Coordinates of C-alpha atoms and ligand atoms in Angstrom, one line a residue:
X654 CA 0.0 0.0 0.0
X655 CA 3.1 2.1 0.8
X656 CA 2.9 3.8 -2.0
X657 CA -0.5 5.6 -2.7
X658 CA -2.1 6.1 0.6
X659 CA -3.7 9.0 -0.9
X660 CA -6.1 10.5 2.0
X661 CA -5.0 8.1 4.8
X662 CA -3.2 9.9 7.3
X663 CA -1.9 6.4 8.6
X664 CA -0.8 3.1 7.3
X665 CA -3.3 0.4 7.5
X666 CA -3.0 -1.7 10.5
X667 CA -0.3 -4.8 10.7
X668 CA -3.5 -7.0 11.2
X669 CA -5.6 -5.5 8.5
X670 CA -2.8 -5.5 6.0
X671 CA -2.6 -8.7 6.7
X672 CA -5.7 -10.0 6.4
X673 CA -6.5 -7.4 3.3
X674 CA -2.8 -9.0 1.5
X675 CA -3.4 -11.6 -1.8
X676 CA 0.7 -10.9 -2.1
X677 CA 1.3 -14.4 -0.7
X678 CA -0.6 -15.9 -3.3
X679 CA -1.2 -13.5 -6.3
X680 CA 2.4 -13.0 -6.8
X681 CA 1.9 -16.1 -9.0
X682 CA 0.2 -13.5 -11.6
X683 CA 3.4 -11.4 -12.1
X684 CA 4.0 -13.1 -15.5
X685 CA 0.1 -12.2 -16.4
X686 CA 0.1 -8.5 -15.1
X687 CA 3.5 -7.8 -16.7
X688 CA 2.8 -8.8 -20.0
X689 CA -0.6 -6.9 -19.4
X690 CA 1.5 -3.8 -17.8
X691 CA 3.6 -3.5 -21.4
X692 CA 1.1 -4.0 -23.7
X693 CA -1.2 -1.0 -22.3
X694 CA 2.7 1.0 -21.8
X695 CA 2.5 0.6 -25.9
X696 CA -1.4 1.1 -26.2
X697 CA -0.8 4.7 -24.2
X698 CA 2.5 5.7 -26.1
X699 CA 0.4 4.6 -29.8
X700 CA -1.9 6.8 -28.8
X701 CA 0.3 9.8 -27.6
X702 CA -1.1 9.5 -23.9
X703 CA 2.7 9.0 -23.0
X704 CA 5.8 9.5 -24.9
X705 CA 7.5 6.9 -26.8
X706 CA 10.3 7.4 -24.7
X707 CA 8.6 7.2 -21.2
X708 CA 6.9 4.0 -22.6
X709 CA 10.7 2.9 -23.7
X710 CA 12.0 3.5 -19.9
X711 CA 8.3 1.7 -18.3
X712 CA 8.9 -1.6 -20.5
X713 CA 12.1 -2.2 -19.9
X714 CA 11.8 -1.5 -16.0
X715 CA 9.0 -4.1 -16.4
X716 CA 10.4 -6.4 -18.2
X717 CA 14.3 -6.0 -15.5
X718 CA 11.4 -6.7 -12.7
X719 CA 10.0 -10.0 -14.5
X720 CA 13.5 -11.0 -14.4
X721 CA 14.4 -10.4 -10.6
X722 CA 11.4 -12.0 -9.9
X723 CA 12.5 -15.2 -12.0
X724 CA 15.4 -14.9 -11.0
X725 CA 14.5 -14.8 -6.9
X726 CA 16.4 -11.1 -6.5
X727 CA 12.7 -10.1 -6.3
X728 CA 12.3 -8.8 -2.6
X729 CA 8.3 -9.5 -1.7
X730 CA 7.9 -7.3 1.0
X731 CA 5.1 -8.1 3.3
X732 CA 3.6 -4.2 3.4
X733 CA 2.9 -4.3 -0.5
X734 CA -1.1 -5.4 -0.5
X735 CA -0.5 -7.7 -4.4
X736 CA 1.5 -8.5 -7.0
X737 CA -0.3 -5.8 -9.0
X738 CA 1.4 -3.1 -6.5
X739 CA 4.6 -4.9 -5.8
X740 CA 5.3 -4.3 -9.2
X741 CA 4.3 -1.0 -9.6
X742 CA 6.2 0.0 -6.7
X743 CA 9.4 -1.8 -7.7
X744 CA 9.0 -0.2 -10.8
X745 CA 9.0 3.5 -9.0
X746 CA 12.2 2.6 -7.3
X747 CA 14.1 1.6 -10.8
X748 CA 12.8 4.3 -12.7
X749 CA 11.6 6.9 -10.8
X750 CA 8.6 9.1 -11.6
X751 CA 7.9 8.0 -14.7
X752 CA 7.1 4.7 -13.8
X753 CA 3.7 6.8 -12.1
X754 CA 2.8 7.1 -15.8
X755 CA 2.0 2.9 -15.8
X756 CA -1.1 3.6 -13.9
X757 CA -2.7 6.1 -16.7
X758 CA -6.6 4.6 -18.1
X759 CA -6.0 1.8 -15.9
X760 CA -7.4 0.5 -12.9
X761 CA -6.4 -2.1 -10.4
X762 CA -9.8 -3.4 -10.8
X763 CA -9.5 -4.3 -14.7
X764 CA -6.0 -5.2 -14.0
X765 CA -6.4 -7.7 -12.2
X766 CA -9.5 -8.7 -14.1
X767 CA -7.0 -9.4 -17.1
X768 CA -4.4 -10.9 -15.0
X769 CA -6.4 -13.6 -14.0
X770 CA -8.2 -14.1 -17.4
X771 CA -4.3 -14.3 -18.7
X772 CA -3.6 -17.1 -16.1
X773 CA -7.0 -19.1 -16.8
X774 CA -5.7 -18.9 -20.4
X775 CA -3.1 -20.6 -20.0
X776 CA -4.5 -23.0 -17.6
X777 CA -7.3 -24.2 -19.9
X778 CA -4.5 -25.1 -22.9
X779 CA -2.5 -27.0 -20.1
X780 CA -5.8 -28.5 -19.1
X781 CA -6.5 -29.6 -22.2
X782 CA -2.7 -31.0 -23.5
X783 CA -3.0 -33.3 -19.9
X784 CA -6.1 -34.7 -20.9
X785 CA -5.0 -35.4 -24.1
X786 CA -2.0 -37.3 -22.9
X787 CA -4.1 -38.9 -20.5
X788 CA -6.6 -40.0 -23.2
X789 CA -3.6 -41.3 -25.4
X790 CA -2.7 -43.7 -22.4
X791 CA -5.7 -45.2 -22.3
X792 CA -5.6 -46.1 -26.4
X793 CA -2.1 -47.5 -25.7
X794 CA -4.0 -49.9 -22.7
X795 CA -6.9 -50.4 -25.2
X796 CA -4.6 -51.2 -28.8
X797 CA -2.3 -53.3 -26.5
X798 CA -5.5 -55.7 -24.7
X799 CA -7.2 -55.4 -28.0
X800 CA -8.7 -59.5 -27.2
X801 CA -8.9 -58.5 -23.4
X802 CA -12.7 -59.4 -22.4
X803 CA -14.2 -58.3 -18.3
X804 CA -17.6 -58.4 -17.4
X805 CA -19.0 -55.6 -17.8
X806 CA -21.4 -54.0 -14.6
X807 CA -24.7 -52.7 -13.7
X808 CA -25.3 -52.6 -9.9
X809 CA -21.6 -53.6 -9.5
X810 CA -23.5 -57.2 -10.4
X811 CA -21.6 -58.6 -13.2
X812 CA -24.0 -58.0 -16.1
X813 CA -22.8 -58.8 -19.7
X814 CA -19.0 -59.7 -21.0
X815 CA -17.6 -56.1 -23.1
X816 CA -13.5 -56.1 -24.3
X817 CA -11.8 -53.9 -21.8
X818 CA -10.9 -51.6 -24.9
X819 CA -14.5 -50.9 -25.1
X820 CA -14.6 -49.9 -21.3
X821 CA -11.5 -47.6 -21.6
X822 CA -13.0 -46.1 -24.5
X823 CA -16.3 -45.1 -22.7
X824 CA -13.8 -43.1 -20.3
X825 CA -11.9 -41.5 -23.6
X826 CA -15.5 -40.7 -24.2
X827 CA -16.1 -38.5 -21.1
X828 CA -12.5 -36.8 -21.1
X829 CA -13.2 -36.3 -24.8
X830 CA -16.5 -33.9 -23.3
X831 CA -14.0 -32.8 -20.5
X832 CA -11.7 -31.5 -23.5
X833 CA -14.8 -30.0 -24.9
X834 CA -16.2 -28.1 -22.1
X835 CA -12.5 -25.9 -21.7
X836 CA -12.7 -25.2 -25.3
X837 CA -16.1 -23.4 -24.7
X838 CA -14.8 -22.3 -21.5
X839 CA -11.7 -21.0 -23.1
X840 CA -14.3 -18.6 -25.5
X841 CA -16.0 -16.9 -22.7
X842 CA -12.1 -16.4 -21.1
X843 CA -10.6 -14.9 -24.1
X844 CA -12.2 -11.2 -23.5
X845 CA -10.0 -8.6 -22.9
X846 CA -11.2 -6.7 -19.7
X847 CA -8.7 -3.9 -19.6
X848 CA -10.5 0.0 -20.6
X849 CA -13.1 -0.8 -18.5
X850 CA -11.2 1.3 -15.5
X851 CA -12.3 1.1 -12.1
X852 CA -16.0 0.3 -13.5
X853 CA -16.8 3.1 -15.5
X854 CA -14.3 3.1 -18.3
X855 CA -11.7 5.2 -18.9
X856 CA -11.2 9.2 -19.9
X857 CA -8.6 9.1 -22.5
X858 CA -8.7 7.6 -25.8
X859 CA -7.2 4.3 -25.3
X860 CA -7.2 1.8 -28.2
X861 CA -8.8 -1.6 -26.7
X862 CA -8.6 -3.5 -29.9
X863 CA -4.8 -2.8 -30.4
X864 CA -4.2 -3.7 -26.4
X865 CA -6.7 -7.1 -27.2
X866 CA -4.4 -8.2 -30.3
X867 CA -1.3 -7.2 -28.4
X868 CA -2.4 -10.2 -25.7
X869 CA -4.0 -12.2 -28.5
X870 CA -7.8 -11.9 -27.2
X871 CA -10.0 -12.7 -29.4
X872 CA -12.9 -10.8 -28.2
X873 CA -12.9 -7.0 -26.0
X874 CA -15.8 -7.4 -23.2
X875 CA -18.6 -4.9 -24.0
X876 CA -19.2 -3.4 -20.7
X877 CA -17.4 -2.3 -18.4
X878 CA -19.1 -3.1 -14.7
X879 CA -19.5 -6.7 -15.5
X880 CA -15.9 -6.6 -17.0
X881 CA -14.5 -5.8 -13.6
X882 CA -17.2 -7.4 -11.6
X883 CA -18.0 -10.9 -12.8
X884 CA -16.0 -13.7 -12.2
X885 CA -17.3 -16.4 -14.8
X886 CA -15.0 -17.4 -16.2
X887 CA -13.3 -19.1 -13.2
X888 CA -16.9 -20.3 -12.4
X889 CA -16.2 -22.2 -16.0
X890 CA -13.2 -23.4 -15.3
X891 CA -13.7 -24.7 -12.2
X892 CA -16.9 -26.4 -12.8
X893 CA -15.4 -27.8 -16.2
X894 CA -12.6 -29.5 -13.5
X895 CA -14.9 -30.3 -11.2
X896 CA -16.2 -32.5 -13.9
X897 CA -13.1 -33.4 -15.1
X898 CA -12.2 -34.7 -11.6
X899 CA -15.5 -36.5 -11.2
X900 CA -14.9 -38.6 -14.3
X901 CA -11.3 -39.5 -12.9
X902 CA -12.7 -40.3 -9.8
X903 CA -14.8 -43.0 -11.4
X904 CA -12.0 -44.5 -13.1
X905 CA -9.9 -44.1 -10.1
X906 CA -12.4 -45.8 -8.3
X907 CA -12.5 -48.7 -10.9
X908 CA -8.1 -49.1 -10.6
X909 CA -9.1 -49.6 -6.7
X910 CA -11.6 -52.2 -6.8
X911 CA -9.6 -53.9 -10.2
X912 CA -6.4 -53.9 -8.1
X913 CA -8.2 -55.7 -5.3
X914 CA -7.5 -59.1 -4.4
X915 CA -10.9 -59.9 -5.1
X916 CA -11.3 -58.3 -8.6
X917 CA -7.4 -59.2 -9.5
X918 CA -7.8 -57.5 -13.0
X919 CA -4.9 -55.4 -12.7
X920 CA -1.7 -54.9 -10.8
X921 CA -0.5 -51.3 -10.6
X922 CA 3.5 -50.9 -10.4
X923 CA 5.3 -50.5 -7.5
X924 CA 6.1 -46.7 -8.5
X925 CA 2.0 -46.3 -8.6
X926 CA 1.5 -48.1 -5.1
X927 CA 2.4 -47.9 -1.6
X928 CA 2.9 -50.8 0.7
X929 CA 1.4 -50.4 4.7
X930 CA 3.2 -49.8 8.0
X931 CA 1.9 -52.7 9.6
X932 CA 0.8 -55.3 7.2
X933 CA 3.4 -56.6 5.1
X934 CA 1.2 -58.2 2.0
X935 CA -0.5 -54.7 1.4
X936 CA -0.1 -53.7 -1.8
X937 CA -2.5 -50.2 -1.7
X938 CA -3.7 -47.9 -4.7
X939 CA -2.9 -44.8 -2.6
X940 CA -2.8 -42.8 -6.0
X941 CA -6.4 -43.8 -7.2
X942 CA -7.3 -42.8 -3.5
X943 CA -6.4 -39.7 -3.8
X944 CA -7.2 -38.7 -7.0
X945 CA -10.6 -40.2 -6.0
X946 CA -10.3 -37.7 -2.7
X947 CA -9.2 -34.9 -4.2
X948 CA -12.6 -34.9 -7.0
X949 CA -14.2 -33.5 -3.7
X950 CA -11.6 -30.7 -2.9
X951 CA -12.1 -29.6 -6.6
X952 CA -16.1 -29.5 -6.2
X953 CA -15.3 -27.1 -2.9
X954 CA -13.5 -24.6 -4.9
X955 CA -16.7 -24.3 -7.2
X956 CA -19.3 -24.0 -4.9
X957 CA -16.8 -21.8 -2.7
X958 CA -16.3 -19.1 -5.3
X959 CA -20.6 -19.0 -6.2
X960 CA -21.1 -18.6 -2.4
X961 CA -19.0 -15.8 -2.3
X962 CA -20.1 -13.7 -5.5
X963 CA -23.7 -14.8 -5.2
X964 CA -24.5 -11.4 -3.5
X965 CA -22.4 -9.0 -4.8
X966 CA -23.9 -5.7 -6.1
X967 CA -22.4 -4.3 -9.2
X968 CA -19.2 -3.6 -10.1
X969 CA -15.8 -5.2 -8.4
X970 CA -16.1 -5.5 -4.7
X971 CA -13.1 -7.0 -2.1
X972 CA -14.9 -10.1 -1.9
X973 CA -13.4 -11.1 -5.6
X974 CA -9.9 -11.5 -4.0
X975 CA -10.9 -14.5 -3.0
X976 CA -11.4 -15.8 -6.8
X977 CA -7.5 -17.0 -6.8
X978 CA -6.7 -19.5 -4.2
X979 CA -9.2 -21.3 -5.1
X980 CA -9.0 -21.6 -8.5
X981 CA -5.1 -21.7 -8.2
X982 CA -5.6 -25.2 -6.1
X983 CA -8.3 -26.3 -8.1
X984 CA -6.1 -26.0 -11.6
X985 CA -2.8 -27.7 -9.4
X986 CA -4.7 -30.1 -8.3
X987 CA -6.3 -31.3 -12.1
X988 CA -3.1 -30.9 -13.3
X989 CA -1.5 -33.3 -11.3
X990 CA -4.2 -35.7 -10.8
X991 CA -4.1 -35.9 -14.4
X992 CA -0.4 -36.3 -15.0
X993 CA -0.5 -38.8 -11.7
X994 CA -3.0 -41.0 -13.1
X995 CA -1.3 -41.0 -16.7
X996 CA 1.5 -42.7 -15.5
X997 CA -0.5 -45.2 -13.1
X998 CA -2.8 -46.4 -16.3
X999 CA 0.4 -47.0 -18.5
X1000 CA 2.4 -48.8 -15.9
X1001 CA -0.5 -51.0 -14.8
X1002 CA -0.1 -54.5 -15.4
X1003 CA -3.9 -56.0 -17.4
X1004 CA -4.4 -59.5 -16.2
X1005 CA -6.3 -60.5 -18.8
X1006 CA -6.5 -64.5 -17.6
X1007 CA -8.7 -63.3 -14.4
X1008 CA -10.5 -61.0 -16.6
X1009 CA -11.8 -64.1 -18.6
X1010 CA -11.9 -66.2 -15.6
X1011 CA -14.6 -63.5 -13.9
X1012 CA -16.8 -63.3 -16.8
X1013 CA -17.1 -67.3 -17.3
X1014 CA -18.1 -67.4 -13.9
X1015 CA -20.4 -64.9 -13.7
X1016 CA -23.3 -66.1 -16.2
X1017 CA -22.7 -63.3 -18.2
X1018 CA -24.3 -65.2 -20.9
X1019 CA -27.9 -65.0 -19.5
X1020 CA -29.0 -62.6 -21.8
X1021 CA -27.7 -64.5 -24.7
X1022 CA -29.6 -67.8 -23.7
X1023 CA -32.6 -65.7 -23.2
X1024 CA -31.8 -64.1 -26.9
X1025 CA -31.5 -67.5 -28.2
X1026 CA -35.0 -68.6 -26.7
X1027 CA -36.8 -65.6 -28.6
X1028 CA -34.5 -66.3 -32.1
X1029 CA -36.6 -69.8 -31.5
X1030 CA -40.0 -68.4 -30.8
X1031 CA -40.4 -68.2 -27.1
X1032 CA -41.2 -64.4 -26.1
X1033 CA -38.8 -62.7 -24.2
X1034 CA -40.5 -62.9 -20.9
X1035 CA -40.4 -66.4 -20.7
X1036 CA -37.2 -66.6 -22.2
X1037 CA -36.2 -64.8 -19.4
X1038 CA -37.8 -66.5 -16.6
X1039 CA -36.6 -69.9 -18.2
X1040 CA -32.9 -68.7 -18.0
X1041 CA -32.8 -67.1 -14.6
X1042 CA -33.8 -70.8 -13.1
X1043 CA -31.4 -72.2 -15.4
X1044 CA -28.9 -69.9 -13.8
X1045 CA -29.7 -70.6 -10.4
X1046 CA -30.1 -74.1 -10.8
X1047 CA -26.5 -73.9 -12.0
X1048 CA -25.0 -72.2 -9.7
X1049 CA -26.6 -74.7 -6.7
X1050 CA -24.8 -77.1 -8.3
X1051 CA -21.4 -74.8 -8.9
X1052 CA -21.3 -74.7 -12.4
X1053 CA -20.6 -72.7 -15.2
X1054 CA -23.0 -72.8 -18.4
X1055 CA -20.8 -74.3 -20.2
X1056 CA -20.9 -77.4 -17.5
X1057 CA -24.1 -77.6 -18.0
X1058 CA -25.4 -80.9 -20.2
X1059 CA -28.3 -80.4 -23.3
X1060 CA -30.6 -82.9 -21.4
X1061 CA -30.0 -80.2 -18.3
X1062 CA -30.5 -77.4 -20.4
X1063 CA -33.9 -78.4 -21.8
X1064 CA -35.4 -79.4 -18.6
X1065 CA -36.1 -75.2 -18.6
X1066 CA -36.8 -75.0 -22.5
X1067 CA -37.9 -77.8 -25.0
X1068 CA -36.7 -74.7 -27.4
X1069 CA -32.8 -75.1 -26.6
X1070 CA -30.8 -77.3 -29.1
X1071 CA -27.7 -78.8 -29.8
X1072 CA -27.0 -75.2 -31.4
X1073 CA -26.8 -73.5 -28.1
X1074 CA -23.2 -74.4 -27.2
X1075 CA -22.5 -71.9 -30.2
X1076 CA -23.2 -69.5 -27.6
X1077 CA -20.0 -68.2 -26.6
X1078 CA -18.2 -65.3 -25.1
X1079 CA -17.3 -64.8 -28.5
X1080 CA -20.7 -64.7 -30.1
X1081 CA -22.0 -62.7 -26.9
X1082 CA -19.7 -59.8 -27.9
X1083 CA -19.9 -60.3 -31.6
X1084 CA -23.6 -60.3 -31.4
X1085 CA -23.6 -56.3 -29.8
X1086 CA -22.6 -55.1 -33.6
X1087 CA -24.6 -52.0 -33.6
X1088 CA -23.1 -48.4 -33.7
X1089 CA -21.6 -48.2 -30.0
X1090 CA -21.9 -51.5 -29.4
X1091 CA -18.6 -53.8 -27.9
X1092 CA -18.5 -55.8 -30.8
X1093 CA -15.0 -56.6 -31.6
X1094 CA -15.3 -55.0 -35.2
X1095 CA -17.2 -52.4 -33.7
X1096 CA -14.3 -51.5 -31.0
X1097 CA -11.6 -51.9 -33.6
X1098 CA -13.4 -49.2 -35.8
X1099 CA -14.3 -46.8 -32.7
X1100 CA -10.0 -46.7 -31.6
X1101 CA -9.5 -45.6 -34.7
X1102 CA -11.8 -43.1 -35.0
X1103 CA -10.8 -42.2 -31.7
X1104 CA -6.9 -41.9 -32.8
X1105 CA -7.9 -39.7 -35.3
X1106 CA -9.6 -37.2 -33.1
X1107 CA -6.5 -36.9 -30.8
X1108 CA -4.4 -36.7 -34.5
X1109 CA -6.7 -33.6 -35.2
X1110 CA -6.4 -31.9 -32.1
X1111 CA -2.5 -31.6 -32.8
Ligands
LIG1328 N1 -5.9 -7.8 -4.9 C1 -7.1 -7.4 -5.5 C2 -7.9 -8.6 -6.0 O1 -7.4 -9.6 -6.0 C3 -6.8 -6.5 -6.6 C4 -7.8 -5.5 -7.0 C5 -8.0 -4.5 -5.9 N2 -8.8 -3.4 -6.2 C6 -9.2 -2.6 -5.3 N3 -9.9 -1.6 -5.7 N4 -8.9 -2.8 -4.0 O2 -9.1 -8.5 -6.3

């Protein structure tokens, strides 16, 4: 604050600077608000609001700050309130008076409004690379188990057999949304805030559009109080993570109870898992856990930021400060959880033997039977009820269907025939050949057309 106290006759108090300071935090938007500092410095000297040489002498101050702050000679002292006048202030030390000029047709209030769109920017395009690298791990799993058959779930009940490439794909299927959601979120970000002042505009004839293409915004907003006031944009980020997070939290979810003794369909590597304190044969998926966990810290971030601006009268109000941490942790924590589980899905070991050992013991080929009834005349009701006491007369005996005599068979339909040991995992999944169906053929065609969308996206 040190440095435009203005009409205070007294520094704020140490407790109230403290608690008023985003300097701890913020400071990660010097990149944004220098970049967004020298590109109005060039706006105001185009349009002879400042000389070409006091623009000259502002840049290069900022851009000799950028570099003491990358290089850690950067002193953050506690008594500047943000980044926004940390920088300004350096700046009035290296330069002297003319650094003062910075300031002109600006406001901290649009300032910052660009800084953070600057950041969220960036953070959607790094959103968006990770998922695509995440989604390319999955094709690797998919292409390289291309025969790999599970059951596939309703009710966590074993339902009907699907090729695990088909199951991988549904989740390339929800990132490919994910990616989808930060592109429209990325539109609504790309507005140029900066001109709209403190929430008014500005008095001098600044040139928005040049200052827009000089930060390559597509778009400059259209008016100024919901320029400085609304926070959206992080709204659509975050909720377009929070989503994010909730689909890696299924799959997450799916790596824990896979990797379970009792499910035994993968084994993640020892990088991907931690062993316990106490009991020596633990083997636990502590990564899926948290990236399971974290899906909820993600979701609190969201609601956190609509409960605050939910009612905030027109145009920027202190409440906004608390826009960053927030959405800081909530873009650190997507990030990571999607380069942490990258590497977990690559390095996990398929075990495609006790994959085909659960789905022939899970009569997984009910429906089939039942299918094979009506392809013989029966309706499908009956069909139906004919195979579910087939099933459970089966499995009082422990067997599998394919245990399971003719004679035994048609005690529950006169309709089966020799024909129906042509029912088959094999026929089950050929059988689903419709579009989005886990037919083999099917599968093959839908990772390719899947490759190609991650091709286009280069
Ligand atoms: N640190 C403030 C924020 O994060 C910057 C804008 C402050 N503007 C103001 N008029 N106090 O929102």
């Amino acid at each position: 604050m040190s440095h435009i106290r203005g009409r205070f006759n007294k520094a704020a108090d140490d407790k109230v600077a403290a608690y008023t300071a985003s300097l701890a935090f913020d400071r990660r938007l010097y990149r944004h608000d220098i970049a967004g500092s020298i590109a109005h410095t060039h706006m105001l000297a185009r349009q002879g609001i400042i000389s070409e040489r006091e623009a000259e002498v502002i840049t290069a101050g900022l851009a000799s700050i950028r570099e003491e702050i990358e290089h850690g000679t950067f002193e953050f002292k506690p008594a500047q309130e943000d980044i926004h006048m940390a920088i300004e202030a350096r700046l009035l030390e290296k330069v002297g008076e003319v650094g003062g000029k910075l300031h002109t047709a600006r406001s901290r209030n649009d300032q910052v409004a660009l800084d953070l769109r600057l950041f969220t920017r960036e953070a959607i395009d790094d959103a968006v690379i990770r998922i695509r690298r995440f989604q390319e791990a999955l094709l690797d799993v998919a292409e390289s188990n291309k025969d790999a058959v599970l059951p596939g779930y309703t009710h966590l009940q074993p339902a009907q057999p699907v090729l695990l490439a088909h199951h991988l794909l549904a989740y390339f299927e929800m990132l490919q949304r994910d990616v989808d959601r930060f592109d429209d979120c990325l539109r609504r970000t790309d507005v140029l805030p900066l001109g709209s002042g403190a929430l008014a505009g500005v008095a001098y004839n600044i040139d928005r559009d040049f200052v827009a293409k000089e930060l390559g915004f597509r778009q400059v907003s259209r008016n100024s109080l919901d320029a400085v006031a609304d926070r959206d944009f992080v709204l659509d980020y975050e909720s377009a993570a929070a989503v994010c997070m909730m689909h890696l939290s299924r799959l997450a979810e799916e790596i824990i109870l896979w990797s379970s003794v009792e499910f035994g369909y993968i084994e993640l590597d020892d990088a991907y898992a931690t062993g316990s304190s106490i009991m020596p044969q633990k083997k636990n998926p502590d990564v899926a856990e948290l990236a399971r966990g974290k899906a909820g810290r993600v979701y609190g971030r969201l609601i956190a930021l609509l409960t605050t601006m939910k009612g905030l009268p027109l145009a920027y109000n202190r409440d906004l400060q608390e826009d960053k941490e927030g959405l800081f942790d909530a873009v650190d924590t997507l990030s990571a959880t999607l380069e942490v589980m990258t590497g977990m899905v690559s390095t996990m070991k398929i075990k495609v033997e006790n994959m085909r050992r659960a789905v022939a013991r899970g009569y997984l080929l009910a429906t089939d039977l039942a299918d094979y009834l009506v392809r013989k005349g029966a309706s499908f009701r009956s069909a139906h009820e004919a195979v579910a006491k087939l099933v459970s007369y089966a499995a009082d005996k422990g067997k599998s269907l394919e245990e399971i005599s003719l004679g035994e068979y048609q005690k529950f339909s006169a309709l089966f025939g020799k024909d129906v040991s042509g029912i088959t995992v094999a026929s089950s999944l050929a059988a689903r050949n419709v579009a989005g169906g886990t037919a083999p053929a099917r599968v093959a065609q839908a990772l390719k057309t899947a490759r190609q969308l991650l091709a286009e996206c280069r």
